[in-house]
């Protein structure tokens, strides 16, 4: 029910909670939410109207409400290489498709390059413990790079890294994929 305040009206219909995987990305959540809203809730709502069923309005519990800040990927998506690796992995997931991707910078051939990262996998390891190493690429092959982070390292497939170029639509330009550039030994920063 609509009121003059945001999200305080009575509830006339709700769905059960749904679970998401720990590896879910925003794109997955959007699809699942759209399914529940448009398929389940709207179908249920329309069927109740067709069947002339009544709706019971439930007052919202003000103590259970929560609001989350809306983040802008281009401002808030900078990767902090000094936090725990498992949190960097989640951070990268949160800014993944359909958003422009979490970002970091690197010096390559004496130029600052901004990179977008869309997926990663954290591996726990106590071998790399010095904070000076955080963000350093210690391994690269034709498919992936491995980056030292707190408590371990991240594996990032090269296909999940895009170079942000001047005036380039980096989503639709395969030539701006990281490809086979030599990055081993370099350090990401923001």
mmCIF file of C-alpha atoms in Angstrom:
data_model
loop_
_atom_site.group_PDB
_atom_site.id
_atom_site.type_symbol
_atom_site.label_atom_id
_atom_site.label_comp_id
_atom_site.label_asym_id
_atom_site.label_seq_id
_atom_site.Cartn_x
_atom_site.Cartn_y
_atom_site.Cartn_z
ATOM 1 C CA UNK A 1 0.000 0.000 0.000
ATOM 2 C CA UNK A 2 1.408 3.385 -1.009
ATOM 3 C CA UNK A 3 2.099 6.046 1.632
ATOM 4 C CA UNK A 4 3.816 9.432 1.638
ATOM 5 C CA UNK A 5 7.011 7.845 3.066
ATOM 6 C CA UNK A 6 9.454 5.390 1.477
ATOM 7 C CA UNK A 7 8.859 1.703 2.180
ATOM 8 C CA UNK A 8 6.562 2.020 5.197
ATOM 9 C CA UNK A 9 3.234 0.970 3.713
ATOM 10 C CA UNK A 10 1.417 -2.188 4.710
ATOM 11 C CA UNK A 11 2.436 -5.455 3.085
ATOM 12 C CA UNK A 12 -0.239 -7.143 0.979
ATOM 13 C CA UNK A 13 1.886 -9.922 -0.495
ATOM 14 C CA UNK A 14 5.329 -11.379 0.114
ATOM 15 C CA UNK A 15 7.329 -14.381 -1.004
ATOM 16 C CA UNK A 16 9.423 -16.762 0.978
ATOM 17 C CA UNK A 17 13.123 -16.015 1.286
ATOM 18 C CA UNK A 18 15.342 -17.570 -1.318
ATOM 19 C CA UNK A 19 18.909 -18.722 -0.914
ATOM 20 C CA UNK A 20 21.823 -17.667 -3.036
ATOM 21 C CA UNK A 21 25.193 -19.309 -3.524
ATOM 22 C CA UNK A 22 28.377 -17.884 -1.994
ATOM 23 C CA UNK A 23 29.651 -17.488 -5.558
ATOM 24 C CA UNK A 24 26.590 -15.516 -6.746
ATOM 25 C CA UNK A 25 27.321 -12.322 -8.612
ATOM 26 C CA UNK A 26 25.013 -9.307 -8.968
ATOM 27 C CA UNK A 27 23.797 -10.606 -12.331
ATOM 28 C CA UNK A 28 22.677 -13.871 -10.667
ATOM 29 C CA UNK A 29 20.884 -12.012 -7.875
ATOM 30 C CA UNK A 30 19.114 -9.696 -10.306
ATOM 31 C CA UNK A 31 17.852 -12.650 -12.372
ATOM 32 C CA UNK A 32 16.657 -14.545 -9.295
ATOM 33 C CA UNK A 33 15.006 -11.465 -7.778
ATOM 34 C CA UNK A 34 13.279 -10.650 -11.073
ATOM 35 C CA UNK A 35 12.001 -14.220 -11.257
ATOM 36 C CA UNK A 36 10.530 -14.018 -7.759
ATOM 37 C CA UNK A 37 9.050 -10.554 -8.242
ATOM 38 C CA UNK A 38 7.641 -10.977 -11.729
ATOM 39 C CA UNK A 39 6.823 -14.661 -11.824
ATOM 40 C CA UNK A 40 5.860 -15.583 -8.281
ATOM 41 C CA UNK A 41 4.557 -12.374 -6.725
ATOM 42 C CA UNK A 42 2.832 -10.868 -9.755
ATOM 43 C CA UNK A 43 1.292 -14.206 -10.807
ATOM 44 C CA UNK A 44 0.038 -14.706 -7.250
ATOM 45 C CA UNK A 45 -1.279 -11.136 -7.140
ATOM 46 C CA UNK A 46 -3.102 -11.469 -10.491
ATOM 47 C CA UNK A 47 -4.569 -14.859 -9.536
ATOM 48 C CA UNK A 48 -5.906 -13.419 -6.272
ATOM 49 C CA UNK A 49 -7.606 -10.624 -8.225
ATOM 50 C CA UNK A 50 -9.012 -13.058 -10.831
ATOM 51 C CA UNK A 51 -10.351 -15.316 -8.079
ATOM 52 C CA UNK A 52 -11.710 -12.305 -6.190
ATOM 53 C CA UNK A 53 -9.706 -13.340 -3.135
ATOM 54 C CA UNK A 54 -9.187 -10.845 -0.367
ATOM 55 C CA UNK A 55 -5.861 -9.387 0.674
ATOM 56 C CA UNK A 56 -4.903 -8.980 4.290
ATOM 57 C CA UNK A 57 -2.666 -5.972 4.880
ATOM 58 C CA UNK A 58 0.145 -6.567 7.366
ATOM 59 C CA UNK A 59 1.785 -3.637 9.128
ATOM 60 C CA UNK A 60 5.559 -3.566 8.619
ATOM 61 C CA UNK A 61 7.733 -4.021 11.674
ATOM 62 C CA UNK A 62 9.776 -0.796 11.786
ATOM 63 C CA UNK A 63 12.427 -2.500 13.963
ATOM 64 C CA UNK A 64 13.264 -5.028 11.229
ATOM 65 C CA UNK A 65 13.783 -2.600 8.368
ATOM 66 C CA UNK A 66 17.208 -1.954 6.903
ATOM 67 C CA UNK A 67 18.556 0.237 4.155
ATOM 68 C CA UNK A 68 21.784 -0.140 2.275
ATOM 69 C CA UNK A 69 23.859 2.577 0.686
ATOM 70 C CA UNK A 70 23.875 2.530 -3.075
ATOM 71 C CA UNK A 71 27.435 2.202 -4.293
ATOM 72 C CA UNK A 72 28.833 3.587 -7.519
ATOM 73 C CA UNK A 73 31.297 1.101 -9.040
ATOM 74 C CA UNK A 74 33.387 3.871 -10.613
ATOM 75 C CA UNK A 75 33.880 5.501 -7.197
ATOM 76 C CA UNK A 76 33.627 2.687 -4.654
ATOM 77 C CA UNK A 77 34.935 -0.237 -6.735
ATOM 78 C CA UNK A 78 38.668 0.297 -6.020
ATOM 79 C CA UNK A 79 40.279 -2.887 -4.707
ATOM 80 C CA UNK A 80 42.153 -2.509 -1.410
ATOM 81 C CA UNK A 81 44.928 -5.085 -1.676
ATOM 82 C CA UNK A 82 45.623 -4.888 2.079
ATOM 83 C CA UNK A 83 42.401 -6.516 3.291
ATOM 84 C CA UNK A 84 41.875 -10.260 3.744
ATOM 85 C CA UNK A 85 41.937 -12.158 0.452
ATOM 86 C CA UNK A 86 38.543 -13.783 1.055
ATOM 87 C CA UNK A 87 37.031 -10.286 1.337
ATOM 88 C CA UNK A 88 38.753 -9.122 -1.853
ATOM 89 C CA UNK A 89 37.208 -12.137 -3.625
ATOM 90 C CA UNK A 90 33.723 -11.137 -2.364
ATOM 91 C CA UNK A 91 34.383 -7.481 -3.235
ATOM 92 C CA UNK A 92 35.243 -8.426 -6.823
ATOM 93 C CA UNK A 93 32.064 -10.563 -6.998
ATOM 94 C CA UNK A 94 29.939 -7.662 -5.740
ATOM 95 C CA UNK A 95 31.123 -5.312 -8.491
ATOM 96 C CA UNK A 96 30.953 -7.926 -11.271
ATOM 97 C CA UNK A 97 28.510 -8.037 -14.206
ATOM 98 C CA UNK A 98 26.237 -6.278 -14.927
ATOM 99 C CA UNK A 99 28.360 -3.591 -13.235
ATOM 100 C CA UNK A 100 31.648 -2.267 -14.691
ATOM 101 C CA UNK A 101 33.841 -4.407 -12.397
ATOM 102 C CA UNK A 102 36.078 -3.789 -9.403
ATOM 103 C CA UNK A 103 39.172 -1.898 -10.456
ATOM 104 C CA UNK A 104 42.849 -1.544 -9.729
ATOM 105 C CA UNK A 105 45.840 0.090 -11.373
ATOM 106 C CA UNK A 106 49.234 -1.084 -12.518
ATOM 107 C CA UNK A 107 52.278 0.533 -14.107
ATOM 108 C CA UNK A 108 52.968 -1.069 -17.466
ATOM 109 C CA UNK A 109 55.633 0.258 -19.849
ATOM 110 C CA UNK A 110 55.868 3.461 -17.748
ATOM 111 C CA UNK A 111 52.114 4.121 -18.080
ATOM 112 C CA UNK A 112 49.394 3.902 -15.449
ATOM 113 C CA UNK A 113 46.775 1.422 -16.608
ATOM 114 C CA UNK A 114 43.380 0.930 -14.974
ATOM 115 C CA UNK A 115 42.125 -2.651 -15.010
ATOM 116 C CA UNK A 116 38.664 -4.050 -14.292
ATOM 117 C CA UNK A 117 38.448 -7.467 -12.610
ATOM 118 C CA UNK A 118 35.210 -9.478 -12.807
ATOM 119 C CA UNK A 119 35.988 -12.765 -11.077
ATOM 120 C CA UNK A 120 38.616 -14.333 -8.833
ATOM 121 C CA UNK A 121 39.222 -17.315 -6.608
ATOM 122 C CA UNK A 122 40.883 -17.005 -3.192
ATOM 123 C CA UNK A 123 43.300 -19.691 -1.989
ATOM 124 C CA UNK A 124 44.426 -19.682 1.633
ATOM 125 C CA UNK A 125 48.203 -19.816 2.070
ATOM 126 C CA UNK A 126 50.494 -18.669 4.881
ATOM 127 C CA UNK A 127 53.636 -18.604 2.738
ATOM 128 C CA UNK A 128 53.117 -14.973 1.609
ATOM 129 C CA UNK A 129 52.797 -13.028 4.838
ATOM 130 C CA UNK A 130 54.577 -9.701 4.410
ATOM 131 C CA UNK A 131 52.176 -6.774 3.751
ATOM 132 C CA UNK A 132 54.636 -5.286 1.251
ATOM 133 C CA UNK A 133 53.766 -8.170 -1.094
ATOM 134 C CA UNK A 134 49.997 -7.548 -1.138
ATOM 135 C CA UNK A 135 48.841 -6.893 -4.696
ATOM 136 C CA UNK A 136 51.996 -8.368 -6.270
ATOM 137 C CA UNK A 137 51.558 -10.733 -9.215
ATOM 138 C CA UNK A 138 53.793 -13.724 -8.499
ATOM 139 C CA UNK A 139 52.655 -16.050 -11.291
ATOM 140 C CA UNK A 140 51.334 -15.739 -14.826
ATOM 141 C CA UNK A 141 50.612 -18.168 -17.620
ATOM 142 C CA UNK A 142 48.470 -17.932 -20.763
ATOM 143 C CA UNK A 143 45.245 -18.354 -18.749
ATOM 144 C CA UNK A 144 45.615 -16.673 -15.371
ATOM 145 C CA UNK A 145 47.600 -14.594 -12.915
ATOM 146 C CA UNK A 146 48.098 -15.187 -9.194
ATOM 147 C CA UNK A 147 48.149 -12.187 -6.864
ATOM 148 C CA UNK A 148 49.466 -12.143 -3.294
ATOM 149 C CA UNK A 149 46.870 -10.986 -0.754
ATOM 150 C CA UNK A 150 46.558 -11.127 3.010
ATOM 151 C CA UNK A 151 46.244 -14.792 4.122
ATOM 152 C CA UNK A 152 46.898 -16.255 0.671
ATOM 153 C CA UNK A 153 46.540 -15.427 -2.996
ATOM 154 C CA UNK A 154 43.909 -14.766 -5.650
ATOM 155 C CA UNK A 155 43.716 -16.587 -8.943
ATOM 156 C CA UNK A 156 42.317 -14.361 -11.695
ATOM 157 C CA UNK A 157 41.726 -15.697 -15.188
ATOM 158 C CA UNK A 158 43.014 -13.324 -17.875
ATOM 159 C CA UNK A 159 39.604 -13.433 -19.565
ATOM 160 C CA UNK A 160 38.170 -11.836 -16.380
ATOM 161 C CA UNK A 161 40.451 -8.783 -16.603
ATOM 162 C CA UNK A 162 39.770 -5.875 -18.938
ATOM 163 C CA UNK A 163 41.930 -2.852 -19.645
ATOM 164 C CA UNK A 164 40.024 0.397 -19.338
ATOM 165 C CA UNK A 165 41.111 2.545 -22.277
ATOM 166 C CA UNK A 166 40.495 6.120 -23.234
ATOM 167 C CA UNK A 167 37.128 6.294 -24.971
ATOM 168 C CA UNK A 168 37.004 2.513 -25.379
ATOM 169 C CA UNK A 169 33.930 0.462 -24.609
ATOM 170 C CA UNK A 170 35.842 -2.185 -22.712
ATOM 171 C CA UNK A 171 32.817 -4.478 -22.456
ATOM 172 C CA UNK A 172 32.552 -4.972 -26.208
ATOM 173 C CA UNK A 173 36.154 -4.674 -27.321
ATOM 174 C CA UNK A 174 38.035 -7.993 -27.181
ATOM 175 C CA UNK A 175 41.302 -6.267 -28.096
ATOM 176 C CA UNK A 176 41.233 -4.685 -24.650
ATOM 177 C CA UNK A 177 41.333 -8.016 -22.837
ATOM 178 C CA UNK A 178 44.551 -8.369 -20.911
ATOM 179 C CA UNK A 179 45.715 -11.162 -23.190
ATOM 180 C CA UNK A 180 49.348 -12.201 -22.925
ATOM 181 C CA UNK A 181 50.966 -9.003 -21.579
ATOM 182 C CA UNK A 182 53.771 -9.872 -19.150
ATOM 183 C CA UNK A 183 52.637 -8.822 -15.669
ATOM 184 C CA UNK A 184 54.484 -11.257 -13.399
ATOM 185 C CA UNK A 185 56.447 -9.297 -10.775
ATOM 186 C CA UNK A 186 54.310 -6.169 -11.092
ATOM 187 C CA UNK A 187 52.152 -4.851 -8.240
ATOM 188 C CA UNK A 188 48.532 -3.654 -8.346
ATOM 189 C CA UNK A 189 47.648 -0.472 -6.459
ATOM 190 C CA UNK A 190 44.886 2.123 -6.069
#
